[in-house]
Amino acid sequence: MGAGTGVVGTSVNGIGVSGKGGRLAGLFEGAVEVTGDIRLANVEVTGDIRLTNADCAEDFDVGATTAAEPGTVMVIGADGQLRPSERAYDKRVAGVISGAGNYQPGIVLDKQESRQRRLPIALLGKVFCKVDAQFGAIAVGDLLTTSSTPGHAMRADDPMTAFGAVLGKALRPLTEGQGLIPILIALQ
């Protein structure tokens, strides 16, 4: 067995390589690397699926003029589009814009072509989030909710008011000021 490439297929506007078989159209032993998109139908996985990034996000419509960046806490607006949070304990909280710090979305749901501006909102998993400790120091494990600082979360001190407005749990502390910390998204 020699080194190099075994099969090459090239096409300008069609299919580069095609295979058809009764049970399997192809069999690969070893790692397979794909550069570009993969389109699949009916996938069966007999081993682990490893996603090397952090959160499960979903694309949502965001107003074209909305100033929001990764790490921003977002709420559902009256028009159904997301916008940065602006008030404490907002039950319309939807999640955090994914992609801040060294965490990128591991999977993005509802990815589609759209005329609207769409951003990935972390719904589950770890994400970096803008937080404000002026309303109380944030400790590891604290529940977080929206704050009156636009696009920021704060420690949720009032369990009754926080019901339905909890965004997640702090994974790192912030004793004062504003910052970007990792949180575990857990909408409640």
PDB file of C-alpha atoms in Angstrom:
ATOM      1  CA  MET A   1       0.000   0.000   0.000  1.00  0.00           C
ATOM      2  CA  GLY A   2       1.405   3.332  -1.054  1.00  0.00           C
ATOM      3  CA  ALA A   3       0.976   6.782   0.335  1.00  0.00           C
ATOM      4  CA  GLY A   4      -1.165   9.439  -1.323  1.00  0.00           C
ATOM      5  CA  THR A   5      -4.724   9.721  -2.525  1.00  0.00           C
ATOM      6  CA  GLY A   6      -6.657   6.587  -3.540  1.00  0.00           C
ATOM      7  CA  VAL A   7      -9.730   8.032  -5.258  1.00  0.00           C
ATOM      8  CA  VAL A   8     -10.224  11.510  -6.685  1.00  0.00           C
ATOM      9  CA  GLY A   9     -13.423  12.898  -8.144  1.00  0.00           C
ATOM     10  CA  THR A  10     -13.892  16.374  -9.555  1.00  0.00           C
ATOM     11  CA  SER A  11     -16.885  18.132 -11.042  1.00  0.00           C
ATOM     12  CA  VAL A  12     -17.498  21.775 -11.841  1.00  0.00           C
ATOM     13  CA  ASN A  13     -21.286  21.654 -11.419  1.00  0.00           C
ATOM     14  CA  GLY A  14     -22.251  18.098 -10.570  1.00  0.00           C
ATOM     15  CA  ILE A  15     -21.289  15.143  -8.394  1.00  0.00           C
ATOM     16  CA  GLY A  16     -17.569  14.412  -8.031  1.00  0.00           C
ATOM     17  CA  VAL A  17     -17.797  10.815  -6.784  1.00  0.00           C
ATOM     18  CA  SER A  18     -20.873   8.583  -6.651  1.00  0.00           C
ATOM     19  CA  GLY A  19     -21.330   5.093  -5.282  1.00  0.00           C
ATOM     20  CA  LYS A  20     -24.272   2.695  -5.115  1.00  0.00           C
ATOM     21  CA  GLY A  21     -24.491  -0.660  -3.398  1.00  0.00           C
ATOM     22  CA  GLY A  22     -27.005  -3.191  -2.162  1.00  0.00           C
ATOM     23  CA  ARG A  23     -26.123  -2.775   1.506  1.00  0.00           C
ATOM     24  CA  LEU A  24     -23.304  -0.190   1.613  1.00  0.00           C
ATOM     25  CA  ALA A  25     -22.312   2.286  -1.085  1.00  0.00           C
ATOM     26  CA  GLY A  26     -18.964   2.806   0.600  1.00  0.00           C
ATOM     27  CA  LEU A  27     -16.900   1.674   3.550  1.00  0.00           C
ATOM     28  CA  PHE A  28     -14.163   3.665   5.230  1.00  0.00           C
ATOM     29  CA  GLU A  29     -11.749   2.314   7.814  1.00  0.00           C
ATOM     30  CA  GLY A  30     -10.002   5.135   9.625  1.00  0.00           C
ATOM     31  CA  ALA A  31     -10.699   8.806  10.044  1.00  0.00           C
ATOM     32  CA  VAL A  32     -12.661  10.697   7.406  1.00  0.00           C
ATOM     33  CA  GLU A  33     -12.219  14.429   7.000  1.00  0.00           C
ATOM     34  CA  VAL A  34     -14.658  16.655   5.138  1.00  0.00           C
ATOM     35  CA  THR A  35     -14.032  20.282   4.251  1.00  0.00           C
ATOM     36  CA  GLY A  36     -17.380  21.890   3.477  1.00  0.00           C
ATOM     37  CA  ASP A  37     -20.992  21.068   4.197  1.00  0.00           C
ATOM     38  CA  ILE A  38     -22.432  17.564   4.529  1.00  0.00           C
ATOM     39  CA  ARG A  39     -26.026  16.768   3.609  1.00  0.00           C
ATOM     40  CA  LEU A  40     -27.422  13.535   5.057  1.00  0.00           C
ATOM     41  CA  ALA A  41     -30.708  11.677   5.136  1.00  0.00           C
ATOM     42  CA  ASN A  42     -31.536   8.993   7.700  1.00  0.00           C
ATOM     43  CA  VAL A  43     -28.452   8.866   9.900  1.00  0.00           C
ATOM     44  CA  GLU A  44     -27.696   5.901  12.149  1.00  0.00           C
ATOM     45  CA  VAL A  45     -24.869   6.320  14.645  1.00  0.00           C
ATOM     46  CA  THR A  46     -23.452   3.245  16.351  1.00  0.00           C
ATOM     47  CA  GLY A  47     -20.856   5.088  18.422  1.00  0.00           C
ATOM     48  CA  ASP A  48     -20.438   8.418  20.160  1.00  0.00           C
ATOM     49  CA  ILE A  49     -21.049  11.772  18.531  1.00  0.00           C
ATOM     50  CA  ARG A  50     -18.427  14.210  19.792  1.00  0.00           C
ATOM     51  CA  LEU A  51     -19.092  17.900  19.368  1.00  0.00           C
ATOM     52  CA  THR A  52     -15.935  19.769  20.312  1.00  0.00           C
ATOM     53  CA  ASN A  53     -17.600  23.093  21.085  1.00  0.00           C
ATOM     54  CA  ALA A  54     -19.720  24.098  24.046  1.00  0.00           C
ATOM     55  CA  ASP A  55     -23.432  24.826  23.660  1.00  0.00           C
ATOM     56  CA  CYS A  56     -26.595  23.911  21.817  1.00  0.00           C
ATOM     57  CA  ALA A  57     -27.835  27.067  20.125  1.00  0.00           C
ATOM     58  CA  GLU A  58     -30.721  27.943  17.835  1.00  0.00           C
ATOM     59  CA  ASP A  59     -30.817  30.720  15.265  1.00  0.00           C
ATOM     60  CA  PHE A  60     -33.395  33.414  16.046  1.00  0.00           C
ATOM     61  CA  ASP A  61     -34.489  36.526  14.185  1.00  0.00           C
ATOM     62  CA  VAL A  62     -32.908  39.669  15.600  1.00  0.00           C
ATOM     63  CA  GLY A  63     -33.818  43.185  14.511  1.00  0.00           C
ATOM     64  CA  ALA A  64     -31.499  44.561  11.817  1.00  0.00           C
ATOM     65  CA  THR A  65     -30.654  47.604  13.940  1.00  0.00           C
ATOM     66  CA  THR A  66     -30.276  45.696  17.212  1.00  0.00           C
ATOM     67  CA  ALA A  67     -26.788  46.193  18.632  1.00  0.00           C
ATOM     68  CA  ALA A  68     -25.927  42.826  20.133  1.00  0.00           C
ATOM     69  CA  GLU A  69     -22.739  40.777  20.295  1.00  0.00           C
ATOM     70  CA  PRO A  70     -21.840  37.315  21.593  1.00  0.00           C
ATOM     71  CA  GLY A  71     -22.413  37.098  25.356  1.00  0.00           C
ATOM     72  CA  THR A  72     -25.439  39.428  25.299  1.00  0.00           C
ATOM     73  CA  VAL A  73     -28.554  38.335  27.232  1.00  0.00           C
ATOM     74  CA  MET A  74     -31.565  38.378  24.895  1.00  0.00           C
ATOM     75  CA  VAL A  75     -35.330  38.565  25.446  1.00  0.00           C
ATOM     76  CA  ILE A  76     -38.299  38.009  23.139  1.00  0.00           C
ATOM     77  CA  GLY A  77     -39.722  41.300  21.867  1.00  0.00           C
ATOM     78  CA  ALA A  78     -43.403  42.011  21.162  1.00  0.00           C
ATOM     79  CA  ASP A  79     -42.735  41.426  17.437  1.00  0.00           C
ATOM     80  CA  GLY A  80     -41.255  37.972  18.124  1.00  0.00           C
ATOM     81  CA  GLN A  81     -37.709  39.096  17.345  1.00  0.00           C
ATOM     82  CA  LEU A  82     -35.027  38.973  19.996  1.00  0.00           C
ATOM     83  CA  ARG A  83     -33.421  42.037  21.504  1.00  0.00           C
ATOM     84  CA  PRO A  84     -31.040  42.693  24.409  1.00  0.00           C
ATOM     85  CA  SER A  85     -32.601  42.490  27.876  1.00  0.00           C
ATOM     86  CA  GLU A  86     -33.225  45.822  29.625  1.00  0.00           C
ATOM     87  CA  ARG A  87     -35.013  45.035  32.876  1.00  0.00           C
ATOM     88  CA  ALA A  88     -34.480  42.843  35.907  1.00  0.00           C
ATOM     89  CA  TYR A  89     -36.266  39.499  36.258  1.00  0.00           C
ATOM     90  CA  ASP A  90     -37.661  39.581  32.704  1.00  0.00           C
ATOM     91  CA  LYS A  91     -39.713  36.431  32.057  1.00  0.00           C
ATOM     92  CA  ARG A  92     -39.259  36.939  28.300  1.00  0.00           C
ATOM     93  CA  VAL A  93     -35.605  35.867  28.582  1.00  0.00           C
ATOM     94  CA  ALA A  94     -34.635  33.612  25.661  1.00  0.00           C
ATOM     95  CA  GLY A  95     -30.916  32.958  26.156  1.00  0.00           C
ATOM     96  CA  VAL A  96     -27.476  34.372  25.436  1.00  0.00           C
ATOM     97  CA  ILE A  97     -25.904  35.064  22.047  1.00  0.00           C
ATOM     98  CA  SER A  98     -23.476  32.209  21.537  1.00  0.00           C
ATOM     99  CA  GLY A  99     -19.826  32.587  20.550  1.00  0.00           C
ATOM    100  CA  ALA A 100     -18.247  34.798  23.239  1.00  0.00           C
ATOM    101  CA  GLY A 101     -14.910  33.973  24.842  1.00  0.00           C
ATOM    102  CA  ASN A 102     -13.461  30.628  23.833  1.00  0.00           C
ATOM    103  CA  TYR A 103     -16.846  28.852  23.636  1.00  0.00           C
ATOM    104  CA  GLN A 104     -18.466  28.418  20.238  1.00  0.00           C
ATOM    105  CA  PRO A 105     -21.769  26.647  19.595  1.00  0.00           C
ATOM    106  CA  GLY A 106     -21.400  22.882  19.325  1.00  0.00           C
ATOM    107  CA  ILE A 107     -24.613  22.653  17.325  1.00  0.00           C
ATOM    108  CA  VAL A 108     -26.904  25.299  15.838  1.00  0.00           C
ATOM    109  CA  LEU A 109     -30.555  24.416  15.231  1.00  0.00           C
ATOM    110  CA  ASP A 110     -32.889  26.078  12.684  1.00  0.00           C
ATOM    111  CA  LYS A 111     -30.006  27.262  10.504  1.00  0.00           C
ATOM    112  CA  GLN A 112     -31.584  28.600   7.316  1.00  0.00           C
ATOM    113  CA  GLU A 113     -31.293  31.235   4.646  1.00  0.00           C
ATOM    114  CA  SER A 114     -33.283  34.283   5.700  1.00  0.00           C
ATOM    115  CA  ARG A 115     -33.734  37.910   4.808  1.00  0.00           C
ATOM    116  CA  GLN A 116     -33.865  38.629   8.527  1.00  0.00           C
ATOM    117  CA  ARG A 117     -30.759  38.994  10.660  1.00  0.00           C
ATOM    118  CA  ARG A 118     -30.397  35.761  12.630  1.00  0.00           C
ATOM    119  CA  LEU A 119     -28.053  35.000  15.534  1.00  0.00           C
ATOM    120  CA  PRO A 120     -27.325  31.754  17.437  1.00  0.00           C
ATOM    121  CA  ILE A 121     -28.880  31.867  20.916  1.00  0.00           C
ATOM    122  CA  ALA A 122     -27.465  29.386  23.448  1.00  0.00           C
ATOM    123  CA  LEU A 123     -30.307  27.320  24.886  1.00  0.00           C
ATOM    124  CA  LEU A 124     -28.354  24.579  26.651  1.00  0.00           C
ATOM    125  CA  GLY A 125     -24.775  24.051  27.766  1.00  0.00           C
ATOM    126  CA  LYS A 126     -21.873  26.365  28.575  1.00  0.00           C
ATOM    127  CA  VAL A 127     -21.693  29.903  27.199  1.00  0.00           C
ATOM    128  CA  PHE A 128     -19.880  33.102  28.128  1.00  0.00           C
ATOM    129  CA  CYS A 129     -22.352  35.706  29.348  1.00  0.00           C
ATOM    130  CA  LYS A 130     -22.187  39.411  30.168  1.00  0.00           C
ATOM    131  CA  VAL A 131     -22.925  39.880  33.877  1.00  0.00           C
ATOM    132  CA  ASP A 132     -23.191  42.832  36.256  1.00  0.00           C
ATOM    133  CA  ALA A 133     -22.200  42.401  39.926  1.00  0.00           C
ATOM    134  CA  GLN A 134     -23.349  45.869  41.040  1.00  0.00           C
ATOM    135  CA  PHE A 135     -26.611  44.251  42.197  1.00  0.00           C
ATOM    136  CA  GLY A 136     -24.716  41.654  44.256  1.00  0.00           C
ATOM    137  CA  ALA A 137     -21.486  39.679  43.979  1.00  0.00           C
ATOM    138  CA  ILE A 138     -21.858  36.577  41.821  1.00  0.00           C
ATOM    139  CA  ALA A 139     -20.572  33.279  43.225  1.00  0.00           C
ATOM    140  CA  VAL A 140     -20.150  29.941  41.480  1.00  0.00           C
ATOM    141  CA  GLY A 141     -23.538  28.206  41.399  1.00  0.00           C
ATOM    142  CA  ASP A 142     -25.628  31.373  41.761  1.00  0.00           C
ATOM    143  CA  LEU A 143     -28.787  31.473  39.694  1.00  0.00           C
ATOM    144  CA  LEU A 144     -28.708  34.269  37.133  1.00  0.00           C
ATOM    145  CA  THR A 145     -31.499  36.394  35.680  1.00  0.00           C
ATOM    146  CA  THR A 146     -31.774  39.484  33.514  1.00  0.00           C
ATOM    147  CA  SER A 147     -30.666  42.812  34.981  1.00  0.00           C
ATOM    148  CA  SER A 148     -31.492  46.446  34.290  1.00  0.00           C
ATOM    149  CA  THR A 149     -28.062  46.787  32.664  1.00  0.00           C
ATOM    150  CA  PRO A 150     -28.831  46.198  28.956  1.00  0.00           C
ATOM    151  CA  GLY A 151     -27.791  42.748  27.742  1.00  0.00           C
ATOM    152  CA  HIS A 152     -26.378  41.676  31.138  1.00  0.00           C
ATOM    153  CA  ALA A 153     -27.366  39.063  33.712  1.00  0.00           C
ATOM    154  CA  MET A 154     -27.231  39.455  37.494  1.00  0.00           C
ATOM    155  CA  ARG A 155     -27.523  37.222  40.545  1.00  0.00           C
ATOM    156  CA  ALA A 156     -31.135  36.198  41.178  1.00  0.00           C
ATOM    157  CA  ASP A 157     -31.811  37.000  44.844  1.00  0.00           C
ATOM    158  CA  ASP A 158     -35.609  36.701  44.916  1.00  0.00           C
ATOM    159  CA  PRO A 159     -36.721  33.123  44.106  1.00  0.00           C
ATOM    160  CA  MET A 160     -40.390  34.059  43.707  1.00  0.00           C
ATOM    161  CA  THR A 161     -39.664  36.888  41.270  1.00  0.00           C
ATOM    162  CA  ALA A 162     -37.018  34.809  39.471  1.00  0.00           C
ATOM    163  CA  PHE A 163     -39.477  32.003  38.659  1.00  0.00           C
ATOM    164  CA  GLY A 164     -39.682  31.938  34.852  1.00  0.00           C
ATOM    165  CA  ALA A 165     -36.845  34.461  34.511  1.00  0.00           C
ATOM    166  CA  VAL A 166     -33.827  32.298  35.420  1.00  0.00           C
ATOM    167  CA  LEU A 167     -31.214  32.183  32.678  1.00  0.00           C
ATOM    168  CA  GLY A 168     -28.693  29.773  34.175  1.00  0.00           C
ATOM    169  CA  LYS A 169     -25.988  29.201  36.798  1.00  0.00           C
ATOM    170  CA  ALA A 170     -22.658  30.965  37.211  1.00  0.00           C
ATOM    171  CA  LEU A 171     -19.612  28.768  36.580  1.00  0.00           C
ATOM    172  CA  ARG A 172     -17.163  31.446  37.756  1.00  0.00           C
ATOM    173  CA  PRO A 173     -17.463  34.275  40.273  1.00  0.00           C
ATOM    174  CA  LEU A 174     -17.555  38.024  39.670  1.00  0.00           C
ATOM    175  CA  THR A 175     -17.292  40.070  42.866  1.00  0.00           C
ATOM    176  CA  GLU A 176     -17.692  43.549  41.418  1.00  0.00           C
ATOM    177  CA  GLY A 177     -18.316  45.485  38.222  1.00  0.00           C
ATOM    178  CA  GLN A 178     -19.261  44.070  34.859  1.00  0.00           C
ATOM    179  CA  GLY A 179     -17.616  41.169  33.121  1.00  0.00           C
ATOM    180  CA  LEU A 180     -17.893  38.124  30.909  1.00  0.00           C
ATOM    181  CA  ILE A 181     -18.117  34.806  32.776  1.00  0.00           C
ATOM    182  CA  PRO A 182     -18.963  31.258  31.743  1.00  0.00           C
ATOM    183  CA  ILE A 183     -22.427  30.131  32.753  1.00  0.00           C
ATOM    184  CA  LEU A 184     -24.459  26.963  32.404  1.00  0.00           C
ATOM    185  CA  ILE A 185     -27.621  27.821  30.482  1.00  0.00           C
ATOM    186  CA  ALA A 186     -30.696  26.494  32.292  1.00  0.00           C
ATOM    187  CA  LEU A 187     -33.807  28.455  31.351  1.00  0.00           C
ATOM    188  CA  GLN A 188     -36.395  28.119  34.129  1.00  0.00           C
TER     189      GLN A 188
END
